[in-house]
CSV table of C-alpha atoms and ligand atoms in Angstrom, one decimal:
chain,number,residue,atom,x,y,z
I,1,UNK,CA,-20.2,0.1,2.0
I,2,UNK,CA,-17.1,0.9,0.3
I,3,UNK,CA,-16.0,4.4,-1.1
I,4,UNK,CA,-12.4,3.0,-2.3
I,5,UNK,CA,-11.4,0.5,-5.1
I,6,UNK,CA,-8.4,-1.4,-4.7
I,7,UNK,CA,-7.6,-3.3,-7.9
I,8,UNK,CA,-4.6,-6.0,-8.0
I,9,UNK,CA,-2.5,-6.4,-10.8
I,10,UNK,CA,-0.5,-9.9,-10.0
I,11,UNK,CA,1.3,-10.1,-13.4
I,12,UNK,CA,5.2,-8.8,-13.1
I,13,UNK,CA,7.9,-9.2,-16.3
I,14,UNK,CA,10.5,-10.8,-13.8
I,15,UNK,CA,10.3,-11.8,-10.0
I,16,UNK,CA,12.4,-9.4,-7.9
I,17,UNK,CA,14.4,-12.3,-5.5
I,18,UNK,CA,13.3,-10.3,-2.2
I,19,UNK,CA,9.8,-9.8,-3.1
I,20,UNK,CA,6.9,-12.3,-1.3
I,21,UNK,CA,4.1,-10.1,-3.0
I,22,UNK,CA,1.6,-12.4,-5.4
I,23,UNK,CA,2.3,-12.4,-8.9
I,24,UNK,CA,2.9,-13.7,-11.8
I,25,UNK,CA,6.1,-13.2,-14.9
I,26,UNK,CA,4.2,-12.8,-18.3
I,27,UNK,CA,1.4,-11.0,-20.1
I,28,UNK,CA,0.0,-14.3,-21.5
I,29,UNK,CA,-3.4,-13.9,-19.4
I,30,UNK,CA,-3.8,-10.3,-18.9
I,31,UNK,CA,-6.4,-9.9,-21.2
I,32,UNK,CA,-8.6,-13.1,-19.5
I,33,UNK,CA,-7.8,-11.6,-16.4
I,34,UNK,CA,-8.8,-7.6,-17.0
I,35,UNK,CA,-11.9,-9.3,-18.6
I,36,UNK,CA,-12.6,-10.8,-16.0
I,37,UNK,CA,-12.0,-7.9,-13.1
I,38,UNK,CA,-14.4,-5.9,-15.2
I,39,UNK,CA,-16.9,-8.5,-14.8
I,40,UNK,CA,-15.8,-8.4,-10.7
I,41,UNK,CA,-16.4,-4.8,-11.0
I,42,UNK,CA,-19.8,-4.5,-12.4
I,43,UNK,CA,-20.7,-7.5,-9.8
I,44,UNK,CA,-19.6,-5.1,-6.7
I,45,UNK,CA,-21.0,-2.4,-8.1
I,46,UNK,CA,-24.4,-3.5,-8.6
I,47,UNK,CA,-24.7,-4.6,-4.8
I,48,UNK,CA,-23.3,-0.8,-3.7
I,49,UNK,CA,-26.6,0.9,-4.3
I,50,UNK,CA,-27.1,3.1,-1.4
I,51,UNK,CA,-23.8,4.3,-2.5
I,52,UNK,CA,-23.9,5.0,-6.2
I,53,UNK,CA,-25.0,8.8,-5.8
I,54,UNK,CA,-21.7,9.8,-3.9
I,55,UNK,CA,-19.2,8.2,-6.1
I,56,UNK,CA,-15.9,6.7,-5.2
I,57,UNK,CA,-13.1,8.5,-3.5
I,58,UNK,CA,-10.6,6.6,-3.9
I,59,UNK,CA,-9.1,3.9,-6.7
I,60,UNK,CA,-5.4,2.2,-6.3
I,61,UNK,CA,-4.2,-0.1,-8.5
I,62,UNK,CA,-1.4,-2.2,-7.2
I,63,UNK,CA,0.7,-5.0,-7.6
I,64,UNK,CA,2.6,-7.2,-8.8
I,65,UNK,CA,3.3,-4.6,-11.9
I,66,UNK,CA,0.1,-2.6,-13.5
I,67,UNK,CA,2.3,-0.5,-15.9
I,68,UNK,CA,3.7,-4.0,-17.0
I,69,UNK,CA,0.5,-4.8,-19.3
I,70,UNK,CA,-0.9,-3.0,-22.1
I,71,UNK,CA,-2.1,0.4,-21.3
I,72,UNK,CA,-5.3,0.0,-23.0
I,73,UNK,CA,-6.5,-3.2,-20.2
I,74,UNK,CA,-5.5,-1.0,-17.5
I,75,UNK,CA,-7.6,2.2,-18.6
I,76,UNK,CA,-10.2,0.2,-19.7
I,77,UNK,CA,-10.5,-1.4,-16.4
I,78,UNK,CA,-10.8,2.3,-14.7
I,79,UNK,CA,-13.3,3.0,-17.2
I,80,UNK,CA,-15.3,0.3,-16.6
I,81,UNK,CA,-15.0,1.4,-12.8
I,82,UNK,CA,-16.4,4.7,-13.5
I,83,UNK,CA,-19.3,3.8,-15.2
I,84,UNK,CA,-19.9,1.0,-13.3
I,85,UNK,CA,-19.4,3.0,-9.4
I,86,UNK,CA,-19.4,6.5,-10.3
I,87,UNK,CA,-16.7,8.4,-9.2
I,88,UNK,CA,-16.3,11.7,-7.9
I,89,UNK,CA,-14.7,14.7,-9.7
I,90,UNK,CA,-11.8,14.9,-6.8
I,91,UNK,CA,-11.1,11.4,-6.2
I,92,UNK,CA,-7.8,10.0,-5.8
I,93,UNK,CA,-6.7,7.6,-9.0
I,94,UNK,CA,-3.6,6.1,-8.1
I,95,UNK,CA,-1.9,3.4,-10.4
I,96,UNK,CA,1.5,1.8,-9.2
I,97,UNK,CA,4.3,2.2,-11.7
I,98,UNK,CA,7.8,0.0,-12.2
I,99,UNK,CA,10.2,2.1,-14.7
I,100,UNK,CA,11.1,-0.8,-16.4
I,101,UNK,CA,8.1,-0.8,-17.7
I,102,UNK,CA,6.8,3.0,-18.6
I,103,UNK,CA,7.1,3.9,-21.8
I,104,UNK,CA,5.9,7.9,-23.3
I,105,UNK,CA,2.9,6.2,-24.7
I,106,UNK,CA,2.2,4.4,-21.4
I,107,UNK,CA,2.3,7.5,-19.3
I,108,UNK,CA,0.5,9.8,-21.1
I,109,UNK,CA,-2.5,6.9,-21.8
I,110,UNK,CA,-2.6,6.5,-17.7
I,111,UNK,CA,-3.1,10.4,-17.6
I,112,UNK,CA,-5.8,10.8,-20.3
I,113,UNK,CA,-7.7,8.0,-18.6
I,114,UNK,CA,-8.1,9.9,-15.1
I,115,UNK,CA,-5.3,8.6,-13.2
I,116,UNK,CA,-3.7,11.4,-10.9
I,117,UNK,CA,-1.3,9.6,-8.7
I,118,UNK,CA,1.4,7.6,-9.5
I,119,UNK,CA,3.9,5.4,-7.1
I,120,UNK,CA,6.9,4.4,-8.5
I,121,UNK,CA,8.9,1.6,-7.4
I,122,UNK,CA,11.9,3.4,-7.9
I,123,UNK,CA,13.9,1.1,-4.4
I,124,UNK,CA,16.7,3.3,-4.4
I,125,UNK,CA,18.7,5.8,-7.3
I,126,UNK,CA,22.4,3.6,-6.2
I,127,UNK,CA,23.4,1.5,-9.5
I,128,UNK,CA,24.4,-1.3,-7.1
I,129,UNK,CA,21.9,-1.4,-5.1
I,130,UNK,CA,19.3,-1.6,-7.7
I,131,UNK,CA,22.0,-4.5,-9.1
I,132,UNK,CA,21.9,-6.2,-5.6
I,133,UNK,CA,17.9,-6.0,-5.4
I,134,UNK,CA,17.5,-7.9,-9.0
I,135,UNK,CA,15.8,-5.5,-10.4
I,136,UNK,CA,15.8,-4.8,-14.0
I,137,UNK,CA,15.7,-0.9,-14.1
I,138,UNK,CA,19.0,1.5,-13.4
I,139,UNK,CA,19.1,4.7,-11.8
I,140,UNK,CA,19.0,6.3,-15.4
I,141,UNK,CA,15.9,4.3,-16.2
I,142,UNK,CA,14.7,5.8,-12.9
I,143,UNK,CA,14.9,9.1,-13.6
I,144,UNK,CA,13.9,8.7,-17.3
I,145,UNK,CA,10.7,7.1,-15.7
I,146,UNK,CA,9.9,10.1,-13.4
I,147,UNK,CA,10.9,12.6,-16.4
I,148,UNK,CA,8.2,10.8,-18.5
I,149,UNK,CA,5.4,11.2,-15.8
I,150,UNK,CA,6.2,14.4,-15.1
I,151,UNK,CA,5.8,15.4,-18.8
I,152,UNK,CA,2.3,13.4,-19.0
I,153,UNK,CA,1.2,15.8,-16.6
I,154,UNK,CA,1.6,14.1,-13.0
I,155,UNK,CA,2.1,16.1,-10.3
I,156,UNK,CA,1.2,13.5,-7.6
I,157,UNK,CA,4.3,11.7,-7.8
I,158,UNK,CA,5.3,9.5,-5.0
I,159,UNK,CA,8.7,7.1,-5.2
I,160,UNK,CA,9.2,4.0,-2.6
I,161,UNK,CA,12.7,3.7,-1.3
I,162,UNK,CA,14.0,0.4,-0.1
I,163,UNK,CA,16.8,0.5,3.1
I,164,UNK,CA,18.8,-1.5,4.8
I,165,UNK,CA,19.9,-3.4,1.3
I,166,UNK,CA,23.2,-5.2,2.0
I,167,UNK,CA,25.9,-2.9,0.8
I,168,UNK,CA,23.7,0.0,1.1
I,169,UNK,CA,25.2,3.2,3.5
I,170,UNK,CA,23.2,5.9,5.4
I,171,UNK,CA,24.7,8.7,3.0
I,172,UNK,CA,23.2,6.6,-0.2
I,173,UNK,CA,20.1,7.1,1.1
I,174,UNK,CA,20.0,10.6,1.6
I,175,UNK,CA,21.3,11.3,-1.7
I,176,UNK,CA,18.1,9.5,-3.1
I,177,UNK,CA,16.1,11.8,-1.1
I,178,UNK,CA,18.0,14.7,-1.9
I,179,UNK,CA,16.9,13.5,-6.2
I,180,UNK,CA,13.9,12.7,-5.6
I,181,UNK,CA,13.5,16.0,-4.3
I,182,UNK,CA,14.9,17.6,-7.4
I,183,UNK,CA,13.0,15.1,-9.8
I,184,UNK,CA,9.2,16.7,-8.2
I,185,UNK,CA,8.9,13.3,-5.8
I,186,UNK,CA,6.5,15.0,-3.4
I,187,UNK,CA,5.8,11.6,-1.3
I,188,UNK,CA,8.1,9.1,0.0
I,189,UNK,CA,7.2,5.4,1.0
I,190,UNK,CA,10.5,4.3,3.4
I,191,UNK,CA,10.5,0.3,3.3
I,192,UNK,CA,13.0,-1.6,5.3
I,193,UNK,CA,14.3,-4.7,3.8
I,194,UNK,CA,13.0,-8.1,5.3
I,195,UNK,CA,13.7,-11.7,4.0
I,196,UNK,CA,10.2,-13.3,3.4
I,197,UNK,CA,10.0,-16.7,3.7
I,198,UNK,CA,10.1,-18.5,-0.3
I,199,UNK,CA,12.3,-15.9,-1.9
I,200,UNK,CA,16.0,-16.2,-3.5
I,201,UNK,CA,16.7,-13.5,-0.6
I,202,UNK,CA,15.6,-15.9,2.3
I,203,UNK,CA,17.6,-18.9,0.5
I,204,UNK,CA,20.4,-16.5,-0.6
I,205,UNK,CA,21.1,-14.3,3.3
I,206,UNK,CA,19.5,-17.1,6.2
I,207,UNK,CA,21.9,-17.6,8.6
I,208,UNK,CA,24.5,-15.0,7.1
I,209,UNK,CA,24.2,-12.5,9.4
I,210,UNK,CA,27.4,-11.5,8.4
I,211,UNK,CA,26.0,-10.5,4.6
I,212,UNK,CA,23.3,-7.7,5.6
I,213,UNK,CA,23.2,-5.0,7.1
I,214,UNK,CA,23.5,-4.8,10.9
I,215,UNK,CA,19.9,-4.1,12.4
I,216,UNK,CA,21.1,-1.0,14.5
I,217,UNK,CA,22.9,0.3,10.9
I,218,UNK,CA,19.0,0.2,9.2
I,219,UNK,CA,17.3,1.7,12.0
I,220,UNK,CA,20.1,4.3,12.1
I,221,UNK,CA,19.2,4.9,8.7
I,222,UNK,CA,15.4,4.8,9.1
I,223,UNK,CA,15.4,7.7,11.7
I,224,UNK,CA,17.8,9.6,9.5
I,225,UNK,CA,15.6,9.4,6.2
I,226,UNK,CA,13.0,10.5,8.4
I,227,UNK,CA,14.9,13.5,10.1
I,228,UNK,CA,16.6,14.3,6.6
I,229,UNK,CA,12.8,14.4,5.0
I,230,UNK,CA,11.3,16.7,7.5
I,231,UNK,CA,14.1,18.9,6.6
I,232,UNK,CA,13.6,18.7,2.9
I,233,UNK,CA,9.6,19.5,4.1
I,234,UNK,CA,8.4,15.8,3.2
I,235,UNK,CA,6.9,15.4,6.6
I,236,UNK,CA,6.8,11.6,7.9
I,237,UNK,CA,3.0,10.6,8.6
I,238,UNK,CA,3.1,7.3,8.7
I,239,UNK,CA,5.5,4.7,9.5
I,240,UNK,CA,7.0,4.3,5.9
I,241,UNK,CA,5.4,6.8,4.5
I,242,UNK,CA,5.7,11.1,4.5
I,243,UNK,CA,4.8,13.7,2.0
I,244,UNK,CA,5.0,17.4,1.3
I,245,UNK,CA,1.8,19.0,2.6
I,246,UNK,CA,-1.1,18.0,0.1
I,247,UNK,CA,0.4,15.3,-0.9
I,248,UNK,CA,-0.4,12.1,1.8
I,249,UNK,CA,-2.2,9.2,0.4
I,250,UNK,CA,-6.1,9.5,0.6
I,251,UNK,CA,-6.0,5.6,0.1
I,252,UNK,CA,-3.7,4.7,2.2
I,253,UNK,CA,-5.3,7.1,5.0
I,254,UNK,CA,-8.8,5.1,4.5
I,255,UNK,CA,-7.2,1.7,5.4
I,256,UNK,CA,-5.5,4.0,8.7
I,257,UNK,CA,-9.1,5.3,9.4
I,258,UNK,CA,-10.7,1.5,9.5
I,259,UNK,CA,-12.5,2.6,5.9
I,260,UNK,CA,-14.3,0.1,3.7
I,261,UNK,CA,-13.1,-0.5,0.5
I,262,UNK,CA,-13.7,-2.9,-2.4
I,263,UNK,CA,-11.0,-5.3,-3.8
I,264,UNK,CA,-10.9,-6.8,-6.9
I,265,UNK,CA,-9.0,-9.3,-8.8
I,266,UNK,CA,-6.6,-12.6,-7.7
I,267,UNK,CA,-4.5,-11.8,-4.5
I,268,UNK,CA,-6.3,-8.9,-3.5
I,269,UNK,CA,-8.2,-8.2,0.1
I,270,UNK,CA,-11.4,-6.1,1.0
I,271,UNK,CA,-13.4,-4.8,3.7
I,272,UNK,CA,-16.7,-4.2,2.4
I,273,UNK,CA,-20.5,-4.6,4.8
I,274,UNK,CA,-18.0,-5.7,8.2
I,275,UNK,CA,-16.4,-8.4,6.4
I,276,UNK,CA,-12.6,-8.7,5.7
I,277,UNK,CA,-12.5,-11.2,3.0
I,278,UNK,CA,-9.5,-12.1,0.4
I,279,UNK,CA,-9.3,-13.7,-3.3
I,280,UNK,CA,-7.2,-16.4,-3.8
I,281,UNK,CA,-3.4,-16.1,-4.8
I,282,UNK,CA,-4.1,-17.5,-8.3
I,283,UNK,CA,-5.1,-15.9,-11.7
I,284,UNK,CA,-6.0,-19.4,-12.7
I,285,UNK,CA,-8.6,-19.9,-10.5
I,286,UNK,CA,-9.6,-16.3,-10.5
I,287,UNK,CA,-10.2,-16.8,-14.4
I,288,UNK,CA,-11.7,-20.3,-13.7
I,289,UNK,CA,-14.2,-18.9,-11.6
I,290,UNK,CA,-15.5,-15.4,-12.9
I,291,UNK,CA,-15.6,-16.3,-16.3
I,292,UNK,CA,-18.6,-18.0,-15.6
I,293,UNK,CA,-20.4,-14.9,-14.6
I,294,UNK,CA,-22.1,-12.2,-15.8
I,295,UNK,CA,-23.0,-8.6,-15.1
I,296,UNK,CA,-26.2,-8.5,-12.7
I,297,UNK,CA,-25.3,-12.2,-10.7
I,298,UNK,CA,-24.0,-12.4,-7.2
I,299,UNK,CA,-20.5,-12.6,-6.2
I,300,UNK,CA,-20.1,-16.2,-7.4
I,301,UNK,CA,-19.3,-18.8,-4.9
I,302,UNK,CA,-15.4,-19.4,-4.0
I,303,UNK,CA,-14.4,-16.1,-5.8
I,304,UNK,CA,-13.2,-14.9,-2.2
I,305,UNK,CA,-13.6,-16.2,1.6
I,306,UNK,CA,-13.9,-14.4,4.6
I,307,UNK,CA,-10.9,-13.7,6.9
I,308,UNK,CA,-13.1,-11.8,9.5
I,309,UNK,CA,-16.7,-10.7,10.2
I,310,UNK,CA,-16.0,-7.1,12.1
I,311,UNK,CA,-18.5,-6.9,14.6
I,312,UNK,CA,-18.5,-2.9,16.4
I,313,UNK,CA,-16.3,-4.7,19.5
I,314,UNK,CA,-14.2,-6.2,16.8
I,315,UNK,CA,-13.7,-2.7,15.0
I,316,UNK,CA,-12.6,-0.9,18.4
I,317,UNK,CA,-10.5,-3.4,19.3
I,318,UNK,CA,-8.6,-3.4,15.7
I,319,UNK,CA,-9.0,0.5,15.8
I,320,UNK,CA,-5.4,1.1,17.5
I,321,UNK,CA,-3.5,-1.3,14.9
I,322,UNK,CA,-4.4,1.1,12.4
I,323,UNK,CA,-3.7,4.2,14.3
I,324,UNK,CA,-1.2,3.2,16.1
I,325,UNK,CA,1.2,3.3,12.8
I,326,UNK,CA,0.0,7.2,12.0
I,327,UNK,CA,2.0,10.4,13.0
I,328,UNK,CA,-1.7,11.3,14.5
I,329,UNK,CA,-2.1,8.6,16.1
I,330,UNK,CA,-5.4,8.1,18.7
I,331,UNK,CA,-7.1,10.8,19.2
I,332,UNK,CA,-8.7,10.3,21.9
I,333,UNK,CA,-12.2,12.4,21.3
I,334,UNK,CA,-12.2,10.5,18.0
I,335,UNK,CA,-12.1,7.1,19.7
I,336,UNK,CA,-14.9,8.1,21.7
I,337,UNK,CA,-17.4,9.6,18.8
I,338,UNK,CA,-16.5,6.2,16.9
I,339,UNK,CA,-17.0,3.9,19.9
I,340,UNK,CA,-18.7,5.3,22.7
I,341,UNK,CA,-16.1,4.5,25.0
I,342,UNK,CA,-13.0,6.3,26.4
I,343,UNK,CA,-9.4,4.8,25.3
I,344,UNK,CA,-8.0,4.6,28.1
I,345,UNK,CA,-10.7,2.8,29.7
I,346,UNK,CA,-10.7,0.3,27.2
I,347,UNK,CA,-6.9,-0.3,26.8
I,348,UNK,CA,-5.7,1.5,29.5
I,349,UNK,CA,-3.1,-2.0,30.3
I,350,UNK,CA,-1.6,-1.4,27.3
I,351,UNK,CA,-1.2,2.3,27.1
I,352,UNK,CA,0.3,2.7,30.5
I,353,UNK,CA,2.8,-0.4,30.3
I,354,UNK,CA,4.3,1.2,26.9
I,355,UNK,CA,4.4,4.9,28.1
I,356,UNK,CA,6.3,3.3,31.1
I,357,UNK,CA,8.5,1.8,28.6
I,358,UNK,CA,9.3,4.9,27.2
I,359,UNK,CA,7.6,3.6,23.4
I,360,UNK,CA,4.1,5.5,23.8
I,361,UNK,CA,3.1,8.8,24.4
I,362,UNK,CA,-0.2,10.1,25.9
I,363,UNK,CA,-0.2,14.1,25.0
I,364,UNK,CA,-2.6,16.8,24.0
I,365,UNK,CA,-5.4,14.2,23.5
I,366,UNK,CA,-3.4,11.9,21.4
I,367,UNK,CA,-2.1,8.5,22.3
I,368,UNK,CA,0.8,8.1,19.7
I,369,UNK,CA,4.4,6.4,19.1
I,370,UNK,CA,7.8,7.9,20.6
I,371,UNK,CA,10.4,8.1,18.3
I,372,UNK,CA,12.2,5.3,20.3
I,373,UNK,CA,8.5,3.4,19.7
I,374,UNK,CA,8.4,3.6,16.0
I,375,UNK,CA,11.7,0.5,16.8
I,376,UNK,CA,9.2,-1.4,18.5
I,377,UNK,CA,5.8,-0.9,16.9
I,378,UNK,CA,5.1,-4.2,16.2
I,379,UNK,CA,5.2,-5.2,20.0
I,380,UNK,CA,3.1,-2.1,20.9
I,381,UNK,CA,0.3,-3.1,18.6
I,382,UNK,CA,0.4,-6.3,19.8
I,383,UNK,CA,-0.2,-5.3,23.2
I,384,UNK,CA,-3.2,-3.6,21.9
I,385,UNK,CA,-4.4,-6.4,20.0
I,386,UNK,CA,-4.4,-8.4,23.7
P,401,SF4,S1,8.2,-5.7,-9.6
P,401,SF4,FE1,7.4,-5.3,-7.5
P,401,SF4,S2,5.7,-6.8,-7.3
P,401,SF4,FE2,6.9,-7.5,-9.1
P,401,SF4,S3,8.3,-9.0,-8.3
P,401,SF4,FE3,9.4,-7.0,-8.2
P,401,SF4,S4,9.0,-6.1,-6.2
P,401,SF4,FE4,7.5,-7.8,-6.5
């Protein structure tokens, strides 16, 4: 079963036009709602028995916005996920944080309640940009953010950085990097722009090409953030993501490694006992349904539905769409302890048709992405996938 807790926090103060994440503006139900995941906690955790001696390695909260309700429903939520699962003295406590939204009192609460890690959804440290993304912080607010966090006692600090934002250049970006450098950011998530379908941004840039930037400009700008952040010794890992050494995301490499984890709360997804299941994108019917349980029933009916039962062939086969997006990649002795079988027996179509294509690489007993490959990943897994 599960040694990681993912919980999600689908309440946000104002929708950001781009964004296709689930959530919701207002506080008006958080405190249903955190009741409520508490209960969803305790219910998970009294069905992870075999478990409860170890602890949990890893918690996230995500969102939506947790730092956008009060402080005291977030840490009593981890509380209740500590007494409920246990958790060990070294695990990873990660809560997502918007600037707009930290206050002093905020941050230092988060750090007296055991979280360790913080992400901030800093998007970039360019004035206009941040204008052009809707969001409702500045580059001051920014910085006052990570001052904050860093005077609660964070060290963990990681910031996401948006490119390819209409307007945005190549040199923009590395001047983020080169602050969040001096600000103590010691991981990086690199997202690229994309126009989900139901946003202001899909409305606002379809069929105006003309309006963003050119796709060859944002993967010109990808590779350099990655070049420029090697330099600056926050080595890329992962496809968006690179940190300083110490620093990579024990969460996020349990999802790359095919781990088990718990979800909990309206939106969110799991992988617990080989089943990939999901909750419903609705706090309404998230509240609707668990505040008819109680602590000791089953998970009650409808409070999630299963996207995929993950039999062993099923894991192998999704093994390489996980790996595939790692600086590691698949290690090919790996593969075989986890499977039985050797890589290239099993995908041996795939591997040779995208080394041919210049997108894969099959070297010192790792089958990973070219830099040319990290363009085209997308295709490469699916050619995995089958
Ligand atoms: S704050 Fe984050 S989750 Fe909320 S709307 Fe903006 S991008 Fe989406």
């Amino acid at each position: 079963m599960g040694r990681h807790i993912y919980v999600h926090n689908p309440f946000c103060a104002r929708k950001c036009p781009y964004c296709g994440f689930y959530s919701e503006e207002g506080t008006d139900r958080t405190e249903e709602y955190y009741r409520c995941a508490g209960i969803e906690t305790q219910l998970w955790a009294s069905g992870n028995i075999e478990d409860a001696d170890d602890g949990i390695d890893t918690v996230y909260f995500g969102g939506g916005t947790p730092s956008f309700p009060d402080s005291g429903l977030i840490c009593g939520l981890l509380n209740t996920i500590k007494s409920s699962f246990g958790i060990k003295d070294d695990a990873e406590i990660t809560i997502e944080i918007n600037p707009s939204s930290l206050t002093k009192e905020k941050a230092e609460a988060y750090r007296a309640a055991g979280f360790n890690r913080v992400s901030v959804g800093v998007q970039s440290l360019s004035d206009s940009v941040l204008k052009t993304l809707g969001r409702l912080h500045d580059s001051a607010g920014a910085k006052d953010a990570l001052a904050m966090l860093r005077d609660a006692g964070f060290t963990n600090i990681s910031a996401d950085l948006i490119i390819g934002v209409p307007g945005q250049t190549a040199e923009g970006v590395i001047s983020d990097i080169e602050q969040f450098v001096s600000l103590g950011v010691k991981h990086i998530s690199t997202y690229s722009l994309t126009l989900e379908e139901g946003t202001p941004f899909y409305s606002r840039y379809t069929g105006r090409l003309e309006d963003l930037v050119p796709p060859e400009d944002e993967r010109a700008m990808y590779h350099a953030s990655r070049r420029f952040l090697a330099s600056c010794g926050i080595i890329p890992y992962e496809i968006s993501n690179s940190a300083c050494a110490g620093f990579r995301s024990v969460h996020n490499g349990a999802y790359w490694e095919g781990s088990e984890y718990y979800a909990i709360g309206a939106g969110a997804h799991g992988y617990t006992g080989g089943i990939r299941y999901g909750h419903e994108d609705s706090v309404d019917e998230y509240i609707r349904i668990m505040s008819k349980a109680k602590p000791g029933d089953k998970i009650p009916e409808g409070l999630i539905y299963v996207e995929e039962q993950m039999g062993p062939e099923d894991r192998m086969r999704e093994y390489p769409f996980l790996r595939l997006r790692t600086s590691e990649g698949i290690e090919v002795d790996v593969f075989e302890r986890k499977f039985g079988r050797d890589v290239h027996e099993v995908f041996g179509d795939a591997i040779k048709a995208n080394i041919s294509r210049g997108l894969l690489e099959d070297k010192d007993g790792r089958i990973r992405l070219t830099e040319s490959g990290l363009d085209f990943a997308d295709a490469v897994i699916r050619d995995f996938l089958g």
